[in-house]
């Protein structure tokens, strides 16, 4: 069935003609009638087949129209009123009327002038599409595909069934030509369009006019290149149409021009003063915003860019043998990088970060805070500058916050967002969407937060803003730094004291960094508490190299005869050094050199040389201190003499994958006996064979099987390695540098 019987297009130019052409192409209306000012345009539109018939007066056809029809007014904004007067005089009030004008406030006023009220059959709208060409010959059946159409229906339409039907009809028509339809308030529409469309046109018209007429150099355009062409393309748009838009949206455009003029004159002063720092600030902020917009233009929001990573099929083919030698620095600590952006954003003042991890997980956090209105420069070679907005300065995001593969982002942000005045939703990739969120949602609810997950406690996490939080005294049921950090961040907004007690020590970067930002907290044994009401003061942060990333090369050297690796500037926070303790217990030769403290975190250069390893029973108290390092420790155990037993590590089953199962499967494929248990595994050291293993998209599993090849008798193929980029973007380069021979295959 067709959507409408008759489409009447008043004004058969680019906008009107394109809707006619698009509906015709899709067979969505029985007949198209055009109304144009001149007989010549009518004939041309008929000739081109844009319309079936055309007239110069609406009155010629209004008697034919009924409830299945639609009138689309596509004339310049200031000509709409005269069309409305004609419509009122002869078109029945069951015919749906819509328009395509770029300004909605002036059309609304015209409607009220003409009809004396808000007619139920009138639905104002604005397709955000166009071009420099005009006239009937410019009609383009694909003009609206994947473009936005903003409908600005009258406020109370939802309560009137007839009005709702007319709005639905207009929505269906636009959707039928593949446009994305959204609804907006009239004033909001005009302010947004003034800034994003009308202002750029003012500037482009004015720049071209200035260069063409005021530079006294008639040849000036001969020297203009791509930049000029791109910037001024819109100055060849329809002059009358744009004149009307400027006059119709005068107030909003004037305030956009004022804002822009103030910023332009500030920029002028910055250049006059040769203030390079300020200039860099403006340009980096603008570049980051424009780069994001480019992704949106390619229909690749940050989320779809991440989805591309998910869909990317990367396989590593790793040659057997070799040894591991050299001095390298692995990228910045992931946990500290996340927290540096979070606390820097909530601080007062500017936080400079060095050594920031430019991996997808930490970048997801960075992007999220930009989405929450924080100005963040960089990252540029690990340097990031965060212009803190204070504890109460975050702004409501315009859409769901997508954090990709990053559990840390989702869990810590849940706490922080629970204390805000606005609503928010956190979403993640396929793997993160399977991870448990009730561990944070439940205690946050106890604090008074309003938070929803799916029925099984998985993402998306929907947080209602404006809730009054109160402190609680929470005993963690599992050793989790993410849950602890989440509650402390919520505690910054909760009345009274928030206290968290952990069953075993977990990474304490949040506590250290809060103190670094001047926030008071109390630590007594396994309990940490804070009160709301304080402020965070910006500070400089140097992120040490990530011990979790260093682990792959520590194990590489520990299992491979004749190896000697030094990993520089690695964070050796006591809550993270389980891997060093466990490898030493197995007999590894590890030296911590040049120990020092950087920005509240201990660091050292770690030298590790080959020494034969023994199987051990891993002490349970070491488990939380090495939680992310177990996939690599499984490989060390596979190369050790005897049996290694891991217990008390059930948390490994709820990471990016079930890491116990994933390692057991892979090691078995490679000829190692590895029996998974409910809370760990029993690994028998032996000979590692070649073979093909699955990483299940888990970065740490992928990197662990890569280093296993150093001791393998045949090539190891590791599948699904794209997510290595989430925590260790230059892993394959560094692996190559220390002597691992691997090919990256992008399938
Ligand atoms: O961020 P994500 O995906 O949860 O990352 C992992 C990892 O291996 O990179 C876990 F899968 O690290 C967690 C870690 O396991 C990072 C983290 C933190 O920064 O607070 C804490 C640990 O998680 P948990 O659940 O034990 O608190």
XYZ file of C-alpha atoms and ligand atoms in Angstrom:
774
model
C 0.000 0.000 0.000
C 1.222 3.464 -0.826
C 1.875 5.902 2.001
C -0.067 8.791 0.480
C -2.355 9.322 -2.461
C -1.491 12.813 -3.635
C 1.622 14.769 -2.782
C 1.319 18.465 -3.490
C 4.687 20.194 -3.638
C 4.430 23.950 -3.325
C 7.706 25.250 -4.761
C 9.309 22.744 -7.103
C 12.971 23.511 -6.417
C 15.719 21.411 -4.890
C 13.896 20.752 -1.600
C 10.380 20.143 -2.914
C 11.456 18.465 -6.150
C 13.746 16.087 -4.268
C 10.987 14.849 -1.952
C 8.754 14.338 -4.994
C 11.502 12.450 -6.851
C 12.357 10.346 -3.804
C 8.745 9.288 -3.112
C 8.185 8.539 -6.772
C 11.326 6.425 -6.985
C 10.169 4.385 -3.993
C 6.593 4.099 -5.272
C 5.205 5.712 -2.136
C 2.548 8.024 -3.617
C -0.012 7.697 -6.364
C 0.275 11.151 -7.840
C 2.514 14.195 -7.495
C 1.168 17.653 -8.164
C 3.452 20.669 -8.335
C 2.674 24.297 -7.621
C 5.169 26.814 -8.996
C 5.227 30.543 -9.506
C 5.635 30.454 -13.278
C 4.121 28.373 -16.053
C 7.652 27.794 -17.309
C 8.697 25.994 -14.086
C 5.458 23.984 -14.186
C 6.207 22.766 -17.700
C 9.815 22.007 -16.881
C 8.809 19.963 -13.802
C 6.298 17.983 -15.876
C 8.809 17.465 -18.658
C 11.415 16.156 -16.232
C 8.854 13.841 -14.676
C 9.376 15.341 -11.207
C 5.597 15.933 -11.022
C 2.636 14.443 -12.885
C 0.968 17.808 -13.341
C 1.660 21.347 -12.223
C -0.249 24.581 -11.628
C 0.508 28.142 -10.660
C -2.258 28.378 -8.030
C -3.156 26.006 -5.189
C -6.759 26.976 -5.648
C -6.682 25.084 -8.974
C -6.428 21.756 -7.153
C -7.454 22.126 -3.530
C -10.949 20.742 -4.109
C -9.297 17.404 -5.068
C -7.459 16.930 -1.764
C -8.504 14.745 1.171
C -7.209 12.947 4.247
C -4.865 10.622 2.346
C -2.938 13.538 0.853
C -0.004 15.684 1.901
C 0.943 19.263 1.042
C 4.657 20.038 1.327
C 5.490 23.752 1.355
C 9.005 24.198 0.002
C 9.224 27.891 -0.757
C 11.669 30.444 0.737
C 10.896 31.093 4.404
C 9.391 34.547 4.020
C 7.074 33.370 1.226
C 5.435 30.737 3.439
C 2.823 33.051 4.904
C 1.227 33.787 1.517
C 1.064 30.045 0.807
C -0.616 29.457 4.181
C -3.209 32.115 3.373
C -4.066 30.314 0.118
C -4.187 26.963 1.889
C -6.517 28.284 4.567
C -8.874 29.655 1.971
C -9.440 26.378 0.148
C -7.704 23.264 1.540
C -9.820 20.985 3.781
C -8.594 20.651 7.356
C -8.140 16.893 7.075
C -5.268 17.319 4.561
C -1.828 17.094 6.183
C 0.312 20.196 5.675
C 4.041 20.280 6.324
C 6.947 22.475 5.308
C 10.704 22.395 4.802
C 11.757 25.855 5.938
C 15.088 26.228 7.726
C 13.624 28.490 10.400
C 10.716 27.279 12.477
C 9.886 30.182 14.809
C 8.905 32.550 12.004
C 6.806 29.876 10.282
C 5.084 29.147 13.584
C 4.219 32.826 13.969
C 2.898 32.852 10.385
C 0.704 29.830 11.166
C -0.761 31.559 14.212
C -1.333 34.787 12.224
C -3.109 32.949 9.442
C -5.054 30.284 11.362
C -5.423 32.062 14.699
C -4.483 28.811 16.490
C -2.360 25.660 16.116
C -4.145 23.625 13.426
C -4.012 19.886 14.102
C -3.203 19.110 10.468
C -0.090 21.339 10.284
C 3.248 19.697 11.159
C 6.312 21.919 10.866
C 9.554 20.277 9.769
C 13.020 20.862 8.413
C 15.020 18.426 6.307
C 18.713 19.037 7.007
C 19.858 18.569 3.455
C 20.493 20.840 0.534
C 23.103 21.904 -1.952
C 24.377 24.813 -3.933
C 22.246 23.924 -6.947
C 18.666 25.163 -7.034
C 15.598 24.922 -9.252
C 13.632 21.990 -10.561
C 16.638 20.574 -12.423
C 18.420 20.070 -9.107
C 15.771 17.603 -7.830
C 17.577 14.569 -6.483
C 15.819 11.372 -5.377
C 18.663 10.521 -2.976
C 18.985 13.954 -1.335
C 17.443 12.910 1.974
C 18.985 9.468 2.335
C 20.644 9.182 5.756
C 20.016 12.862 6.400
C 18.243 14.202 9.419
C 14.774 15.640 9.295
C 13.792 17.656 12.347
C 10.070 17.791 13.037
C 8.892 20.542 15.385
C 5.284 19.569 16.042
C 3.121 21.787 18.225
C 3.645 21.228 21.934
C 0.441 19.419 22.838
C 0.069 17.234 19.782
C 0.624 13.981 21.658
C -2.607 14.437 23.615
C -4.694 14.864 20.444
C -5.296 11.726 18.441
C -5.897 13.544 15.137
C -2.770 15.686 15.535
C -0.790 12.548 16.357
C -2.001 10.926 13.139
C -0.814 13.878 11.058
C 2.597 13.869 12.762
C 2.925 10.115 12.204
C 2.078 10.552 8.536
C 4.775 13.198 8.027
C 7.279 11.081 9.949
C 6.454 8.035 7.786
C 6.887 10.022 4.594
C 10.365 11.167 5.578
C 11.349 7.725 6.791
C 10.145 6.286 3.502
C 12.808 8.339 1.713
C 15.437 7.018 4.132
C 15.782 10.129 6.268
C 16.411 9.932 10.044
C 13.566 11.740 11.741
C 13.912 13.419 15.112
C 11.646 15.774 17.029
C 12.633 19.042 18.598
C 11.173 22.072 20.220
C 10.822 25.078 17.852
C 13.063 27.463 19.830
C 15.718 24.833 20.333
C 15.690 24.112 16.606
C 16.235 27.740 15.699
C 19.066 28.254 18.172
C 20.880 25.087 17.074
C 20.455 25.795 13.382
C 21.551 29.405 13.850
C 24.837 28.122 15.254
C 25.512 25.138 13.039
C 24.034 26.195 9.706
C 23.088 29.847 9.535
C 26.278 31.200 11.122
C 28.599 29.237 8.784
C 26.623 30.621 5.839
C 26.964 34.194 7.143
C 30.703 33.712 7.528
C 31.162 32.036 4.135
C 29.109 34.680 2.285
C 30.909 37.472 4.114
C 34.401 36.037 3.546
C 33.872 35.576 -0.175
C 32.315 39.033 -0.437
C 35.260 40.547 1.446
C 37.894 38.817 -0.662
C 36.095 39.468 -3.925
C 35.321 43.117 -3.341
C 37.487 44.596 -0.640
C 40.983 43.281 -1.255
C 41.483 45.345 -4.422
C 43.036 42.333 -6.065
C 40.748 40.936 -8.706
C 42.990 37.940 -9.246
C 42.922 36.853 -5.642
C 40.876 33.686 -6.256
C 43.504 32.438 -8.699
C 45.766 31.776 -5.725
C 43.130 30.142 -3.567
C 43.481 26.426 -2.981
C 41.482 23.571 -1.461
C 41.066 25.230 1.924
C 39.292 28.199 0.395
C 37.167 25.960 -1.810
C 36.071 23.722 1.089
C 35.446 26.592 3.439
C 33.386 28.727 1.054
C 31.435 26.104 -0.923
C 28.197 27.145 0.760
C 28.589 30.757 -0.404
C 27.202 29.696 -3.768
C 23.880 28.606 -2.256
C 20.601 30.276 -3.175
C 20.931 33.962 -2.208
C 17.193 34.665 -1.765
C 16.670 31.614 0.370
C 19.549 32.621 2.656
C 18.457 36.238 2.815
C 15.066 35.024 4.064
C 16.634 32.675 6.599
C 18.759 35.478 8.065
C 15.749 37.747 8.448
C 13.455 35.020 9.730
C 15.892 33.807 12.403
C 17.339 37.217 13.201
C 17.525 36.947 17.012
C 19.225 33.569 17.179
C 21.619 34.399 14.340
C 22.602 37.694 15.948
C 23.495 35.994 19.191
C 25.512 33.351 17.293
C 27.339 36.131 15.427
C 28.019 37.906 18.739
C 29.457 34.764 20.282
C 31.586 34.054 17.239
C 32.767 37.696 17.022
C 33.850 37.609 20.658
C 35.816 34.411 20.100
C 37.303 35.714 16.854
C 38.464 38.895 18.487
C 39.908 36.872 21.389
C 41.778 34.799 18.827
C 42.982 38.018 17.181
C 44.386 39.192 20.514
C 46.002 35.791 21.036
C 47.773 36.115 17.698
C 48.721 39.748 18.410
C 50.224 38.653 21.720
C 51.945 35.675 20.076
C 50.418 33.510 22.789
C 51.368 30.097 21.409
C 49.870 28.127 24.337
C 46.437 29.692 23.976
C 46.535 29.213 20.216
C 47.417 25.554 20.676
C 44.544 25.261 23.127
C 41.995 26.648 20.685
C 43.292 24.655 17.724
C 43.598 21.315 19.544
C 40.130 21.652 21.007
C 38.756 22.511 17.597
C 40.659 19.688 15.924
C 39.411 17.105 18.427
C 35.842 18.327 17.930
C 36.185 18.327 14.139
C 37.755 14.851 14.092
C 34.805 13.591 16.073
C 32.443 15.280 13.677
C 34.239 13.615 10.753
C 33.472 10.241 12.309
C 29.850 11.273 12.724
C 29.732 12.373 9.092
C 30.970 8.978 8.039
C 28.178 7.657 10.202
C 30.906 6.442 12.519
C 30.214 7.723 15.954
C 32.970 6.870 18.407
C 30.946 3.759 19.016
C 30.989 2.537 15.454
C 34.696 3.269 15.226
C 35.032 0.913 18.162
C 32.645 -1.509 16.536
C 34.981 -1.590 13.556
C 37.667 -2.799 15.922
C 35.320 -5.495 17.149
C 34.601 -6.551 13.617
C 38.250 -6.429 12.583
C 39.636 -9.926 12.328
C 43.292 -9.809 13.299
C 45.317 -13.002 13.539
C 48.881 -13.309 14.844
C 51.119 -15.982 13.348
C 54.019 -16.399 15.730
C 57.158 -18.309 14.763
C 58.501 -20.739 17.341
C 61.718 -20.172 19.288
C 64.050 -17.223 19.679
C 65.019 -15.421 22.823
C 63.940 -12.241 24.511
C 66.543 -9.516 24.939
C 66.587 -5.747 25.132
C 65.456 -2.699 27.051
C 61.972 -1.396 26.409
C 59.298 0.789 27.934
C 55.745 -0.487 27.687
C 52.841 2.001 27.461
C 51.213 3.765 30.379
C 49.209 2.018 33.083
C 45.616 1.470 31.994
C 44.046 1.751 35.453
C 45.924 4.972 36.242
C 45.187 6.440 32.795
C 41.426 5.961 33.294
C 41.550 7.563 36.707
C 43.711 10.491 35.567
C 41.012 11.550 33.099
C 38.195 11.008 35.600
C 39.727 12.907 38.506
C 41.310 15.540 36.219
C 37.837 16.242 34.826
C 36.299 16.568 38.306
C 39.115 18.776 39.558
C 39.278 22.540 39.653
C 42.008 23.752 37.310
C 44.113 22.201 34.584
C 45.609 18.737 34.982
C 48.563 17.799 32.784
C 49.044 14.094 32.239
C 52.150 12.447 30.843
C 52.523 8.823 29.836
C 48.780 8.414 29.206
C 47.929 5.062 27.609
C 46.622 5.682 24.095
C 44.803 2.352 24.042
C 41.142 1.996 23.182
C 39.963 1.463 26.781
C 41.550 4.614 28.179
C 40.529 6.536 25.048
C 36.943 5.443 25.659
C 37.104 7.092 29.079
C 38.660 10.205 27.549
C 35.939 10.406 24.919
C 33.245 9.894 27.539
C 34.429 12.927 29.473
C 34.493 14.989 26.298
C 30.901 13.838 25.816
C 30.235 15.066 29.347
C 31.445 18.533 28.375
C 35.060 18.473 29.568
C 37.718 20.129 27.372
C 40.558 17.685 26.927
C 43.575 18.349 24.732
C 45.470 15.460 23.242
C 46.442 12.713 23.558
C 49.678 13.621 21.888
C 52.509 11.191 22.573
C 51.017 10.360 25.939
C 50.448 13.993 26.887
C 46.904 14.998 27.789
C 45.652 18.262 29.258
C 42.348 18.124 31.098
C 40.524 21.379 31.803
C 38.713 20.300 34.960
C 35.135 21.413 35.455
C 34.883 20.754 39.189
C 32.768 18.121 40.934
C 29.521 19.702 39.763
C 30.517 20.890 36.290
C 29.800 17.849 34.093
C 27.130 18.363 31.446
C 24.412 15.976 30.291
C 25.625 13.891 27.329
C 23.610 14.126 24.135
C 23.389 10.355 23.733
C 24.381 7.066 25.368
C 28.009 6.893 26.484
C 29.740 4.012 24.708
C 32.797 2.626 26.497
C 33.691 -0.228 24.135
C 35.481 -3.125 25.857
C 36.298 -1.296 29.055
C 34.875 -2.690 32.293
C 36.789 -0.110 34.318
C 35.142 2.784 32.445
C 31.672 1.345 32.856
C 31.939 0.460 36.534
C 33.738 3.585 37.738
C 31.521 5.851 35.653
C 28.407 4.198 37.096
C 29.363 5.544 40.516
C 30.331 8.949 39.282
C 27.237 9.395 37.120
C 24.915 8.220 39.913
C 25.754 11.472 41.698
C 24.939 13.802 38.787
C 21.821 15.857 38.206
C 21.288 14.476 34.679
C 20.333 11.063 33.298
C 22.865 8.927 31.483
C 23.231 5.519 29.870
C 26.410 3.470 29.569
C 26.778 0.898 26.806
C 29.624 -1.352 25.693
C 30.740 -3.888 23.112
C 29.615 -7.497 22.902
C 32.068 -8.732 25.534
C 31.377 -5.923 28.013
C 27.635 -6.366 27.484
C 28.001 -9.836 29.020
C 29.845 -8.698 32.162
C 28.103 -8.399 35.540
C 27.121 -4.890 36.627
C 25.011 -5.682 39.699
C 28.224 -5.721 41.713
C 28.175 -1.922 41.325
C 24.454 -1.341 40.730
C 23.324 -2.990 43.994
C 25.510 -1.018 46.432
C 24.807 2.157 44.441
C 21.084 1.493 44.905
C 21.771 1.104 48.641
C 23.257 4.606 48.468
C 20.016 5.926 46.945
C 20.956 5.785 43.269
C 18.385 4.982 40.637
C 20.115 2.598 38.299
C 18.879 -0.026 35.853
C 20.565 -2.890 34.034
C 19.037 -5.642 31.936
C 17.192 -8.379 33.802
C 20.380 -10.402 34.283
C 22.325 -7.452 35.691
C 24.238 -6.822 32.447
C 24.688 -3.549 30.485
C 23.327 -1.169 29.356
C 23.485 0.678 32.655
C 20.830 3.382 32.843
C 21.297 5.957 35.557
C 18.651 8.485 36.538
C 20.121 11.804 37.606
C 19.012 14.059 40.432
C 18.961 11.373 43.171
C 20.019 12.211 46.695
C 22.826 9.802 47.575
C 23.826 8.952 51.114
C 26.981 7.274 52.337
C 26.961 3.577 53.245
C 29.291 1.211 54.994
C 29.894 -1.502 52.413
C 31.807 -4.737 52.836
C 32.841 -5.927 49.383
C 31.707 -9.495 48.686
C 34.624 -9.905 46.251
C 38.063 -8.323 45.958
C 37.396 -5.707 43.305
C 39.134 -2.386 42.776
C 36.442 -1.420 40.305
C 33.614 -1.787 42.823
C 35.650 -0.039 45.530
C 36.485 2.858 43.169
C 32.920 3.105 41.915
C 31.589 3.552 45.461
C 34.283 6.061 46.409
C 33.430 8.151 43.331
C 29.729 8.002 44.226
C 30.751 8.918 47.777
C 32.040 12.281 46.503
C 28.349 13.137 45.953
C 26.779 11.297 48.902
C 25.620 12.821 52.135
C 27.745 11.644 55.054
C 30.533 9.118 54.970
C 31.045 6.360 52.426
C 33.076 3.435 53.748
C 34.330 0.444 51.803
C 35.990 -2.618 53.315
C 37.705 -5.116 51.038
C 38.266 -8.822 51.737
C 41.809 -8.599 50.315
C 43.910 -5.667 49.104
C 43.166 -4.571 45.524
C 44.777 -1.871 43.427
C 44.565 1.439 45.277
C 45.152 3.933 42.437
C 41.845 5.699 43.092
C 42.733 6.299 46.734
C 46.266 7.467 45.914
C 45.097 9.749 43.162
C 42.254 11.257 45.214
C 44.854 12.158 47.820
C 47.139 13.498 45.071
C 44.272 15.787 44.049
C 44.059 17.012 47.648
C 40.949 15.034 48.655
C 40.903 13.777 52.239
C 40.306 10.101 52.811
C 40.771 7.769 55.713
C 42.537 4.431 55.308
C 42.513 1.986 58.172
C 43.618 -1.557 57.364
C 41.306 -2.902 54.731
C 38.817 -0.034 55.105
C 38.751 3.240 53.242
C 36.263 6.081 53.784
C 35.585 9.542 52.502
C 33.101 12.348 53.094
C 31.482 14.452 50.411
C 31.825 18.209 50.337
C 35.511 18.460 49.450
C 37.072 19.615 46.204
C 39.715 18.163 43.927
C 42.597 20.460 43.004
C 44.208 19.908 39.614
C 47.717 18.474 39.628
C 50.232 16.993 37.221
C 50.228 13.249 36.736
C 52.944 11.027 35.364
C 51.530 7.639 34.453
C 54.076 4.844 34.979
C 54.418 2.006 32.479
C 51.774 -0.666 32.999
C 52.958 -3.683 34.990
C 50.144 -5.689 33.376
C 51.642 -4.998 29.934
C 55.209 -5.470 31.205
C 54.135 -8.923 32.440
C 54.103 -10.404 28.920
C 57.784 -9.569 28.463
C 58.680 -10.554 32.026
C 57.211 -13.986 31.349
C 58.851 -14.028 27.881
C 62.285 -13.645 29.487
C 61.456 -15.942 32.411
C 60.572 -18.898 30.153
C 63.200 -18.512 27.409
C 66.801 -19.616 27.907
C 69.407 -16.940 27.253
C 66.968 -14.094 27.752
C 67.594 -10.780 29.478
C 65.054 -7.973 29.369
C 64.854 -4.644 31.161
C 61.481 -2.951 31.358
C 61.846 0.682 32.320
C 59.725 2.944 34.493
C 57.206 0.267 35.453
C 54.657 0.929 38.200
C 55.361 -1.369 41.163
C 52.503 -0.327 43.407
C 52.371 -3.025 46.155
C 48.772 -3.820 45.143
C 49.923 -4.726 41.620
C 53.109 -6.758 42.116
C 51.564 -10.182 42.579
C 53.118 -11.238 39.289
C 56.621 -10.433 40.534
C 55.969 -12.311 43.781
C 54.540 -15.360 41.988
C 57.271 -15.524 39.324
C 59.942 -15.187 42.027
C 58.282 -17.997 43.952
C 58.590 -20.083 40.786
C 62.307 -19.318 40.639
C 62.418 -16.367 38.242
C 65.404 -14.041 38.354
C 63.885 -10.571 38.781
C 65.702 -7.442 39.895
C 64.010 -4.150 40.714
C 66.439 -1.392 39.824
C 66.353 2.342 40.282
C 63.305 2.302 42.558
C 61.699 5.712 42.950
C 58.346 7.386 43.438
C 56.583 9.294 40.666
C 53.425 11.280 41.412
C 52.459 9.136 44.397
C 53.127 5.792 42.661
C 56.304 3.686 43.151
C 58.152 2.794 39.936
C 61.238 0.789 39.032
C 63.156 -0.620 36.104
C 62.544 -4.357 36.108
C 65.361 -6.604 34.891
C 64.469 -10.221 34.302
C 66.802 -12.953 33.145
C 66.043 -16.541 32.299
C 66.161 -19.058 35.134
C 64.426 -22.435 35.232
C 60.929 -22.245 36.713
C 59.245 -24.645 39.171
C 55.543 -25.356 39.501
C 54.051 -23.874 42.719
C 50.835 -23.580 44.675
C 49.993 -19.939 44.130
C 49.275 -18.296 47.489
C 45.666 -17.057 47.468
C 46.602 -13.689 48.957
C 48.597 -13.009 45.774
C 45.580 -13.542 43.519
C 43.999 -10.039 43.669
C 47.483 -8.536 43.338
C 48.045 -10.348 40.040
C 44.486 -10.660 38.805
C 45.109 -9.421 35.229
C 48.411 -11.237 34.907
C 47.109 -14.817 35.196
C 46.842 -15.544 31.477
C 50.607 -14.885 31.210
C 51.286 -16.711 34.495
C 49.500 -19.768 32.992
C 52.109 -19.698 30.211
C 54.920 -19.491 32.785
C 53.340 -22.476 34.573
C 53.166 -24.398 31.282
C 56.940 -23.929 30.928
C 57.750 -24.772 34.563
C 58.889 -28.052 35.955
C 56.041 -29.766 37.786
C 52.527 -28.699 38.622
C 51.171 -25.223 39.341
C 47.906 -24.932 41.238
C 45.784 -21.809 41.192
C 42.851 -21.402 43.597
C 40.714 -18.488 44.819
C 40.628 -16.902 41.368
C 36.935 -17.258 40.404
C 36.961 -13.553 39.420
C 38.932 -14.604 36.333
C 35.738 -16.120 34.995
C 34.052 -12.690 34.643
C 36.726 -10.689 32.845
C 36.670 -9.866 29.111
C 36.278 -13.634 28.712
C 36.198 -16.506 31.127
C 39.984 -16.410 31.359
C 40.302 -19.765 33.140
C 38.386 -21.535 30.390
C 40.059 -19.615 27.549
C 43.591 -20.415 28.808
C 42.729 -24.037 29.577
C 41.357 -24.559 26.068
C 44.301 -22.871 24.352
C 46.965 -24.607 26.424
C 45.312 -27.997 25.830
C 45.390 -27.305 22.072
C 49.120 -26.639 22.462
C 49.675 -29.978 24.220
C 49.743 -28.751 27.831
C 47.602 -30.432 30.438
C 45.576 -27.691 32.088
C 42.522 -28.690 34.128
C 40.168 -25.850 34.867
C 38.536 -25.813 38.318
C 35.713 -23.622 39.618
C 38.141 -21.059 41.046
C 41.392 -21.709 39.225
C 43.331 -24.395 37.356
C 45.902 -27.139 37.686
C 48.637 -26.732 35.091
C 51.223 -29.408 34.361
C 54.452 -28.038 32.913
C 55.447 -29.668 29.631
C 56.363 -29.140 26.014
C 54.410 -26.465 24.150
C 53.468 -27.542 20.636
C 52.465 -25.399 17.701
C 48.799 -24.963 16.862
C 45.894 -22.600 16.376
C 44.322 -21.029 19.461
C 41.387 -18.672 20.080
C 41.774 -15.550 22.175
C 37.987 -15.002 22.148
C 38.697 -11.314 21.594
C 40.441 -10.983 24.977
C 43.593 -8.874 24.724
C 45.395 -10.588 27.573
C 44.713 -14.097 26.230
C 45.965 -13.025 22.776
C 49.236 -11.610 24.132
C 49.824 -14.576 26.435
C 49.688 -17.133 23.607
C 51.949 -14.882 21.522
C 54.784 -15.088 24.052
C 54.184 -18.826 24.497
C 55.624 -19.278 20.988
C 59.116 -18.517 22.345
C 59.042 -21.986 23.890
C 56.894 -23.737 21.300
C 58.038 -26.445 18.927
C 55.867 -25.143 16.079
C 54.158 -21.973 14.865
C 51.312 -20.646 17.033
C 48.382 -18.957 15.332
C 46.402 -16.717 17.679
C 42.981 -15.729 16.455
C 40.889 -12.647 17.190
C 43.637 -10.298 18.348
C 42.140 -6.895 17.441
C 41.399 -6.092 21.087
C 45.100 -6.045 21.937
C 44.657 -2.375 20.991
C 42.459 -1.854 24.054
C 45.386 -2.050 26.481
C 48.637 -2.375 24.525
C 48.498 -0.645 21.138
C 52.178 -1.186 20.193
C 52.445 -4.742 21.520
C 53.459 -6.307 18.205
C 56.192 -3.686 17.606
C 57.728 -4.222 21.033
C 57.397 -8.001 20.715
C 59.332 -7.745 17.447
C 61.936 -5.513 19.106
C 62.757 -8.007 21.854
C 63.024 -10.938 19.438
C 59.591 -12.485 18.915
C 58.963 -13.163 15.257
C 55.330 -12.547 14.413
C 53.153 -11.674 11.440
C 49.971 -9.682 11.873
C 47.329 -10.830 9.445
C 44.335 -8.594 8.893
C 41.680 -10.971 7.673
O 38.653 -2.560 32.455
P 38.539 -4.049 32.353
O 37.986 -4.461 31.048
O 37.754 -4.636 33.507
O 40.035 -4.575 32.439
C 40.741 -5.560 33.201
C 41.942 -5.998 32.275
O 42.320 -7.141 32.252
O 42.458 -5.106 31.612
C 39.906 -6.765 33.622
F 39.415 -7.429 32.688
O 41.354 -4.982 34.360
C 40.658 -4.578 35.565
C 41.086 -5.450 36.717
O 40.837 -6.803 36.491
C 41.054 -3.158 35.840
C 40.762 -2.715 37.226
C 40.790 -1.282 37.570
O 41.404 -0.488 36.823
O 40.232 -0.925 38.619
C 40.491 -3.608 38.248
C 40.406 -5.056 38.037
O 39.046 -5.448 37.954
P 38.217 -5.855 39.265
O 36.908 -6.390 38.731
O 39.026 -6.911 39.926
O 38.029 -4.672 40.100
